[in-house]
PDB file of C-alpha atoms in Angstrom:
ATOM      1  CA  MET A 187      28.409 133.745  31.068  1.00 71.00           C
ATOM      2  CA  THR A 188      25.518 135.109  32.930  1.00 87.00           C
ATOM      3  CA  THR A 189      26.081 136.748  36.468  1.00 94.00           C
ATOM      4  CA  PHE A 190      24.011 139.303  39.223  1.00 95.00           C
ATOM      5  CA  GLY A 191      24.222 141.317  40.997  1.00 83.00           C
ATOM      6  CA  PRO A 192      25.934 141.680  43.431  1.00 96.00           C
ATOM      7  CA  VAL A 193      23.419 141.824  46.338  1.00 97.00           C
ATOM      8  CA  ASP A 194      23.312 144.405  48.670  1.00 97.00           C
ATOM      9  CA  ALA A 195      24.527 142.909  51.965  1.00 98.00           C
ATOM     10  CA  GLN A 196      24.881 143.305  55.894  1.00 98.00           C
ATOM     11  CA  PRO A 197      27.725 143.338  56.734  1.00 98.00           C
ATOM     12  CA  TYR A 198      28.800 143.821  53.043  1.00 98.00           C
ATOM     13  CA  THR A 199      27.550 143.003  49.718  1.00 98.00           C
ATOM     14  CA  TRP A 200      27.468 139.692  48.252  1.00 98.00           C
ATOM     15  CA  PRO A 201      29.419 137.335  47.542  1.00 98.00           C
ATOM     16  CA  TYR A 202      32.514 137.639  49.284  1.00 97.00           C
ATOM     17  CA  ASP A 203      34.335 137.697  46.092  1.00 94.00           C
ATOM     18  CA  ALA A 204      32.070 138.226  42.281  1.00 87.00           C
ATOM     19  CA  ALA A 205      28.886 139.132  41.246  1.00 92.00           C
ATOM     20  CA  VAL A 206      26.409 136.301  41.635  1.00 96.00           C
ATOM     21  CA  ASP A 207      26.895 133.446  39.607  1.00 97.00           C
ATOM     22  CA  PRO A 208      23.731 131.184  38.818  1.00 97.00           C
ATOM     23  CA  ALA A 209      25.988 128.174  38.650  1.00 97.00           C
ATOM     24  CA  ARG A 210      27.544 128.174  41.481  1.00 98.00           C
ATOM     25  CA  THR A 211      24.445 129.056  43.654  1.00 98.00           C
ATOM     26  CA  ALA A 212      21.920 127.205  45.815  1.00 98.00           C
ATOM     27  CA  LEU A 213      18.526 128.131  47.015  1.00 98.00           C
ATOM     28  CA  ILE A 214      17.914 126.604  49.993  1.00 99.00           C
ATOM     29  CA  ASN A 215      14.196 126.375  51.938  1.00 99.00           C
ATOM     30  CA  ILE A 216      14.662 124.807  54.996  1.00 99.00           C
ATOM     31  CA  ASP A 217      11.154 123.591  56.745  1.00 98.00           C
ATOM     32  CA  TRP A 218       8.683 124.775  55.126  1.00 98.00           C
ATOM     33  CA  GLN A 219       6.393 122.556  56.821  1.00 98.00           C
ATOM     34  CA  THR A 220       2.409 122.599  58.598  1.00 98.00           C
ATOM     35  CA  ASP A 221       4.502 121.315  61.579  1.00 98.00           C
ATOM     36  CA  PHE A 222       6.666 124.205  61.970  1.00 98.00           C
ATOM     37  CA  CYS A 223       4.441 127.407  60.390  1.00 98.00           C
ATOM     38  CA  GLY A 224       0.756 125.521  60.089  1.00 98.00           C
ATOM     39  CA  PRO A 225      -2.783 125.344  62.081  1.00 97.00           C
ATOM     40  CA  GLY A 226      -2.802 121.839  64.267  1.00 96.00           C
ATOM     41  CA  GLY A 227       1.290 121.042  64.040  1.00 97.00           C
ATOM     42  CA  TYR A 228       4.169 120.892  66.057  1.00 97.00           C
ATOM     43  CA  VAL A 229       4.650 124.877  66.733  1.00 97.00           C
ATOM     44  CA  ASP A 230       0.649 125.405  67.089  1.00 96.00           C
ATOM     45  CA  ALA A 231       0.379 121.843  70.208  1.00 94.00           C
ATOM     46  CA  MET A 232       3.553 123.714  71.449  1.00 94.00           C
ATOM     47  CA  GLY A 233       1.254 127.044  71.819  1.00 95.00           C
ATOM     48  CA  TYR A 234       3.864 129.302  70.500  1.00 97.00           C
ATOM     49  CA  ASP A 235       2.190 132.510  67.824  1.00 97.00           C
ATOM     50  CA  LEU A 236       2.176 131.173  64.018  1.00 97.00           C
ATOM     51  CA  ASN A 237       1.867 134.509  63.245  1.00 97.00           C
ATOM     52  CA  LEU A 238       5.339 134.669  63.655  1.00 98.00           C
ATOM     53  CA  THR A 239       6.764 131.467  62.078  1.00 98.00           C
ATOM     54  CA  ARG A 240       4.889 132.158  59.041  1.00 98.00           C
ATOM     55  CA  ALA A 241       5.896 135.776  59.038  1.00 97.00           C
ATOM     56  CA  GLY A 242       8.447 134.605  55.969  1.00 98.00           C
ATOM     57  CA  LEU A 243       6.115 132.958  53.934  1.00 98.00           C
ATOM     58  CA  ALA A 244       4.650 134.893  51.764  1.00 97.00           C
ATOM     59  CA  PRO A 245       8.015 136.850  50.656  1.00 97.00           C
ATOM     60  CA  THR A 246       9.877 133.127  49.989  1.00 98.00           C
ATOM     61  CA  LYS A 247       6.982 132.755  47.916  1.00 97.00           C
ATOM     62  CA  VAL A 248       8.102 134.520  45.148  1.00 97.00           C
ATOM     63  CA  VAL A 249      12.170 134.040  45.266  1.00 98.00           C
ATOM     64  CA  PRO A 250      12.005 130.701  44.316  1.00 98.00           C
ATOM     65  CA  ASP A 251      10.729 131.683  41.434  1.00 97.00           C
ATOM     66  CA  ALA A 252      13.516 134.491  40.416  1.00 97.00           C
ATOM     67  CA  CYS A 253      15.698 131.677  41.358  1.00 97.00           C
ATOM     68  CA  ARG A 254      14.972 129.395  39.189  1.00 98.00           C
ATOM     69  CA  ASP A 255      14.446 131.610  36.349  1.00 96.00           C
ATOM     70  CA  ALA A 256      18.916 132.770  37.270  1.00 96.00           C
ATOM     71  CA  GLY A 257      18.854 129.202  36.709  1.00 96.00           C
ATOM     72  CA  MET A 258      19.948 128.006  40.017  1.00 98.00           C
ATOM     73  CA  LEU A 259      19.272 124.763  41.894  1.00 98.00           C
ATOM     74  CA  ILE A 260      16.802 125.103  44.688  1.00 98.00           C
ATOM     75  CA  ILE A 261      16.866 122.551  48.204  1.00 98.00           C
ATOM     76  CA  HIS A 262      13.769 122.570  50.141  1.00 98.00           C
ATOM     77  CA  THR A 263      14.262 120.242  53.275  1.00 98.00           C
ATOM     78  CA  ARG A 264      12.272 118.180  55.752  1.00 98.00           C
ATOM     79  CA  GLU A 265      12.882 117.547  59.805  1.00 98.00           C
ATOM     80  CA  GLY A 266      11.232 114.399  60.502  1.00 98.00           C
ATOM     81  CA  HIS A 267      11.277 110.617  61.787  1.00 98.00           C
ATOM     82  CA  LEU A 268      10.614 107.264  61.309  1.00 98.00           C
ATOM     83  CA  PRO A 269       7.275 106.169  62.208  1.00 98.00           C
ATOM     84  CA  ASP A 270       9.463 104.047  64.534  1.00 98.00           C
ATOM     85  CA  LEU A 271      11.436 106.828  66.575  1.00 98.00           C
ATOM     86  CA  SER A 272      14.647 105.018  65.851  1.00 98.00           C
ATOM     87  CA  ASP A 273      15.980 107.807  64.962  1.00 98.00           C
ATOM     88  CA  CYS A 274      15.043 110.226  67.369  1.00 98.00           C
ATOM     89  CA  PRO A 275      17.220 110.663  69.677  1.00 98.00           C
ATOM     90  CA  PRO A 276      16.277 109.973  73.967  1.00 98.00           C
ATOM     91  CA  ASN A 277      16.422 113.710  74.890  1.00 98.00           C
ATOM     92  CA  LYS A 278      15.281 114.995  72.305  1.00 98.00           C
ATOM     93  CA  LEU A 279      11.901 112.670  72.047  1.00 98.00           C
ATOM     94  CA  TRP A 280      11.984 113.585  76.141  1.00 98.00           C
ATOM     95  CA  ARG A 281      11.848 117.415  75.746  1.00 97.00           C
ATOM     96  CA  SER A 282       9.450 117.453  72.944  1.00 97.00           C
ATOM     97  CA  GLN A 283       7.127 115.567  75.700  1.00 97.00           C
ATOM     98  CA  GLN A 284       7.719 117.783  78.711  1.00 96.00           C
ATOM     99  CA  ILE A 285       6.182 120.481  76.392  1.00 94.00           C
ATOM    100  CA  GLY A 286       2.994 118.737  75.101  1.00 93.00           C
ATOM    101  CA  ALA A 287       3.973 117.765  71.951  1.00 96.00           C
ATOM    102  CA  GLY A 288       5.281 114.304  72.361  1.00 97.00           C
ATOM    103  CA  ILE A 289       7.710 113.593  68.559  1.00 98.00           C
ATOM    104  CA  GLY A 290       5.665 110.817  67.156  1.00 98.00           C
ATOM    105  CA  ASP A 291       2.697 111.816  69.505  1.00 98.00           C
ATOM    106  CA  SER A 292      -1.288 112.087  67.381  1.00 97.00           C
ATOM    107  CA  GLY A 293      -2.598 115.417  66.673  1.00 96.00           C
ATOM    108  CA  PRO A 294      -4.251 117.480  64.101  1.00 97.00           C
ATOM    109  CA  CYS A 295      -2.323 116.934  61.101  1.00 98.00           C
ATOM    110  CA  GLY A 296      -1.017 113.101  61.406  1.00 98.00           C
ATOM    111  CA  ARG A 297       1.201 112.040  63.773  1.00 98.00           C
ATOM    112  CA  ILE A 298       3.664 115.026  65.040  1.00 98.00           C
ATOM    113  CA  LEU A 299       7.250 114.957  63.360  1.00 98.00           C
ATOM    114  CA  ILE A 300       6.781 112.160  61.215  1.00 98.00           C
ATOM    115  CA  LYS A 301       8.012 111.557  57.933  1.00 98.00           C
ATOM    116  CA  GLY A 302       4.850 110.348  55.630  1.00 98.00           C
ATOM    117  CA  GLU A 303       2.267 112.565  57.345  1.00 98.00           C
ATOM    118  CA  PRO A 304      -0.038 115.216  56.500  1.00 98.00           C
ATOM    119  CA  GLY A 305       1.975 117.706  59.374  1.00 98.00           C
ATOM    120  CA  TRP A 306       5.466 117.051  58.398  1.00 98.00           C
ATOM    121  CA  ASP A 307       5.125 117.732  54.337  1.00 98.00           C
ATOM    122  CA  ILE A 308       5.985 120.947  53.301  1.00 98.00           C
ATOM    123  CA  VAL A 309       3.589 123.811  53.139  1.00 98.00           C
ATOM    124  CA  GLU A 310       1.611 124.673  48.981  1.00 98.00           C
ATOM    125  CA  GLU A 311       2.881 128.179  49.091  1.00 97.00           C
ATOM    126  CA  VAL A 312       6.428 126.712  48.759  1.00 98.00           C
ATOM    127  CA  TYR A 313       6.231 123.356  47.493  1.00 98.00           C
ATOM    128  CA  PRO A 314       9.066 121.769  45.459  1.00 98.00           C
ATOM    129  CA  ILE A 315       8.564 121.869  41.349  1.00 98.00           C
ATOM    130  CA  PRO A 316       9.056 118.260  40.333  1.00 97.00           C
ATOM    131  CA  GLY A 317      12.696 117.599  39.808  1.00 96.00           C
ATOM    132  CA  GLU A 318      14.310 119.801  42.669  1.00 98.00           C
ATOM    133  CA  VAL A 319      15.904 118.023  45.430  1.00 98.00           C
ATOM    134  CA  ILE A 320      14.960 118.103  49.067  1.00 98.00           C
ATOM    135  CA  ILE A 321      17.001 116.693  51.441  1.00 98.00           C
ATOM    136  CA  ASP A 322      14.762 114.908  54.448  1.00 98.00           C
ATOM    137  CA  LYS A 323      16.883 115.018  57.529  1.00 98.00           C
ATOM    138  CA  PRO A 324      16.377 114.433  61.520  1.00 98.00           C
ATOM    139  CA  GLY A 325      17.964 117.108  63.169  1.00 98.00           C
ATOM    140  CA  LYS A 326      18.424 120.843  63.277  1.00 98.00           C
ATOM    141  CA  GLY A 327      21.007 121.145  60.648  1.00 98.00           C
ATOM    142  CA  ALA A 328      20.893 120.043  57.278  1.00 98.00           C
ATOM    143  CA  PHE A 329      24.041 118.345  57.122  1.00 98.00           C
ATOM    144  CA  TYR A 330      24.073 117.014  59.501  1.00 98.00           C
ATOM    145  CA  ALA A 331      23.243 112.692  58.482  1.00 98.00           C
ATOM    146  CA  THR A 332      22.099 113.956  55.011  1.00 98.00           C
ATOM    147  CA  GLU A 333      23.582 113.666  52.003  1.00 98.00           C
ATOM    148  CA  LEU A 334      23.261 117.313  51.147  1.00 98.00           C
ATOM    149  CA  ASP A 335      27.059 118.632  50.955  1.00 98.00           C
ATOM    150  CA  LEU A 336      27.284 115.257  48.548  1.00 98.00           C
ATOM    151  CA  ALA A 337      24.429 116.808  46.163  1.00 98.00           C
ATOM    152  CA  LEU A 338      26.059 120.523  46.851  1.00 98.00           C
ATOM    153  CA  ARG A 339      29.512 119.608  45.527  1.00 98.00           C
ATOM    154  CA  THR A 340      28.236 117.557  43.416  1.00 98.00           C
ATOM    155  CA  LYS A 341      26.496 119.956  41.194  1.00 98.00           C
ATOM    156  CA  GLY A 342      29.443 122.252  41.606  1.00 98.00           C
ATOM    157  CA  ILE A 343      27.653 124.697  44.479  1.00 98.00           C
ATOM    158  CA  THR A 344      30.109 127.400  46.780  1.00 98.00           C
ATOM    159  CA  ASP A 345      27.338 129.770  47.229  1.00 98.00           C
ATOM    160  CA  ILE A 346      23.844 129.328  49.165  1.00 98.00           C
ATOM    161  CA  ILE A 347      21.333 131.422  50.093  1.00 99.00           C
ATOM    162  CA  LEU A 348      19.062 130.291  53.196  1.00 99.00           C
ATOM    163  CA  THR A 349      15.435 131.022  54.115  1.00 99.00           C
ATOM    164  CA  GLY A 350      13.224 129.044  56.428  1.00 98.00           C
ATOM    165  CA  ILE A 351      12.049 128.029  59.750  1.00 98.00           C
ATOM    166  CA  THR A 352      12.891 128.830  62.257  1.00 98.00           C
ATOM    167  CA  THR A 353      16.109 131.319  62.795  1.00 98.00           C
ATOM    168  CA  ASP A 354      18.027 130.230  65.824  1.00 98.00           C
ATOM    169  CA  VAL A 355      17.565 126.694  65.424  1.00 98.00           C
ATOM    170  CA  CYS A 356      17.037 125.236  61.753  1.00 98.00           C
ATOM    171  CA  VAL A 357      17.836 128.409  59.271  1.00 98.00           C
ATOM    172  CA  HIS A 358      21.121 129.637  61.846  1.00 98.00           C
ATOM    173  CA  THR A 359      22.280 125.565  62.847  1.00 98.00           C
ATOM    174  CA  THR A 360      22.048 124.767  58.856  1.00 98.00           C
ATOM    175  CA  MET A 361      23.981 128.457  57.235  1.00 98.00           C
ATOM    176  CA  ARG A 362      27.175 127.480  60.311  1.00 98.00           C
ATOM    177  CA  GLU A 363      27.529 123.819  59.251  1.00 98.00           C
ATOM    178  CA  ALA A 364      27.945 125.392  55.708  1.00 98.00           C
ATOM    179  CA  ASN A 365      30.115 127.709  56.786  1.00 98.00           C
ATOM    180  CA  ASP A 366      31.973 125.790  58.153  1.00 98.00           C
ATOM    181  CA  ARG A 367      32.431 123.787  55.087  1.00 98.00           C
ATOM    182  CA  GLY A 368      33.523 127.071  53.809  1.00 98.00           C
ATOM    183  CA  TYR A 369      30.313 127.904  51.545  1.00 98.00           C
ATOM    184  CA  GLU A 370      29.754 131.233  51.070  1.00 98.00           C
ATOM    185  CA  CYS A 371      26.234 132.239  52.330  1.00 98.00           C
ATOM    186  CA  LEU A 372      23.442 134.584  52.368  1.00 98.00           C
ATOM    187  CA  LEU A 373      20.125 135.054  55.124  1.00 99.00           C
ATOM    188  CA  LEU A 374      16.985 135.977  53.981  1.00 99.00           C
ATOM    189  CA  GLU A 375      16.123 138.156  56.678  1.00 98.00           C
ATOM    190  CA  ASP A 376      12.573 138.860  55.807  1.00 98.00           C
ATOM    191  CA  CYS A 377      11.950 135.247  54.417  1.00 98.00           C
ATOM    192  CA  THR A 378      12.127 133.789  57.957  1.00 98.00           C
ATOM    193  CA  GLY A 379      11.098 133.391  61.761  1.00 98.00           C
ATOM    194  CA  ALA A 380      10.969 132.080  64.794  1.00 98.00           C
ATOM    195  CA  THR A 381       8.946 131.589  67.516  1.00 98.00           C
ATOM    196  CA  ASP A 382      10.287 134.653  69.455  1.00 97.00           C
ATOM    197  CA  VAL A 383      10.836 137.454  67.888  1.00 98.00           C
ATOM    198  CA  GLY A 384      13.810 138.332  70.284  1.00 98.00           C
ATOM    199  CA  ASN A 385      15.433 135.037  69.185  1.00 98.00           C
ATOM    200  CA  TYR A 386      14.865 136.302  65.335  1.00 98.00           C
ATOM    201  CA  GLN A 387      16.737 139.021  65.838  1.00 98.00           C
ATOM    202  CA  ALA A 388      19.187 137.600  67.414  1.00 98.00           C
ATOM    203  CA  ALA A 389      20.179 135.132  65.175  1.00 98.00           C
ATOM    204  CA  LEU A 390      20.465 138.263  62.258  1.00 98.00           C
ATOM    205  CA  LYS A 391      22.290 140.272  64.779  1.00 98.00           C
ATOM    206  CA  MET A 392      24.879 136.533  65.149  1.00 98.00           C
ATOM    207  CA  VAL A 393      26.013 136.067  61.593  1.00 98.00           C
ATOM    208  CA  THR A 394      26.770 140.834  61.412  1.00 97.00           C
ATOM    209  CA  MET A 395      29.024 140.202  64.033  1.00 98.00           C
ATOM    210  CA  GLN A 396      33.039 140.048  62.969  1.00 98.00           C
ATOM    211  CA  GLY A 397      32.742 141.152  59.838  1.00 98.00           C
ATOM    212  CA  GLY A 398      29.744 138.400  58.901  1.00 98.00           C
ATOM    213  CA  VAL A 399      30.955 135.522  61.484  1.00 98.00           C
ATOM    214  CA  PHE A 400      28.941 133.008  59.633  1.00 98.00           C
ATOM    215  CA  GLY A 401      28.158 135.260  55.789  1.00 98.00           C
ATOM    216  CA  ALA A 402      25.333 137.946  54.888  1.00 98.00           C
ATOM    217  CA  VAL A 403      22.117 138.949  55.906  1.00 98.00           C
ATOM    218  CA  ALA A 404      19.888 140.526  53.459  1.00 98.00           C
ATOM    219  CA  HIS A 405      16.044 141.417  53.223  1.00 98.00           C
ATOM    220  CA  SER A 406      14.684 139.228  49.770  1.00 98.00           C
ATOM    221  CA  SER A 407      13.517 142.557  47.618  1.00 98.00           C
ATOM    222  CA  ALA A 408      18.106 143.013  47.824  1.00 98.00           C
ATOM    223  CA  LEU A 409      18.593 139.343  45.734  1.00 98.00           C
ATOM    224  CA  LEU A 410      15.794 139.985  43.747  1.00 97.00           C
ATOM    225  CA  SER A 411      17.115 143.098  42.097  1.00 96.00           C
ATOM    226  CA  ALA A 412      21.018 141.764  41.769  1.00 96.00           C
ATOM    227  CA  LEU A 413      18.967 139.339  39.353  1.00 95.00           C
ATOM    228  CA  ASP A 414      17.446 141.743  37.640  1.00 91.00           C
ATOM    229  CA  ALA A 415      20.916 143.277  36.908  1.00 79.00           C
ATOM    230  CA  ARG A 416      21.408 141.014  34.107  1.00 72.00           C
ATOM    231  CA  GLN A 417      25.339 140.264  32.756  1.00 62.00           C
ATOM    232  CA  THR A 418      27.187 138.428  30.676  1.00 55.00           C
ATOM    233  CA  VAL A 419      30.841 137.928  29.900  1.00 47.00           C
ATOM    234  CA  ASP A 420      32.348 136.485  27.632  1.00 41.00           C
ATOM    235  CA  VAL A 421      35.037 133.167  29.086  1.00 40.00           C
TER     236      VAL A 421
END
């Protein structure tokens, strides 16, 4: 059996119990969609600085290939709603309209956060390769109303590495959901971003509190270094 690592992380070396076993580890890239980090998308329509949500995109580009080479499961998520908005809660729709970027409204990238529209899809830099799992979700967390937990458990996954946007909303919600389900989580701090720097920093700090209440945080370079430390164990 080939293992890697472990990863130099905070507040503990990750994973807590051993080296990184690619057969039990998945990389989840959360919501790298045009609507969240591209010109003319949802975040852009709200008036936020795209440089903040795009900050983690360049570091993230190299991570999937390293994880693929190691033999890990790669999963991508997209947040979006049906064209008739039947799966969009009224309060979510109302809130989006109050800030001038109503879900389902027409924009430069098609209807905002609607499945099948250009803005809803994943950006080219980290687009899935054929055969990789894509989880389409109606909410912030990737476990809610999706097949993610089943997909992970079917593959025997116990450990999860997270990238994506935004740190304080969809990434954090997914990490909390995963932690409650017993998954051992690692958030790559330079492979994520938020619409507000303070929220980004606070989200990272929350993970490391209480000895790692939701898991651990590491720089992507620490993960890549760990994946270079290949170990072969006879079992």
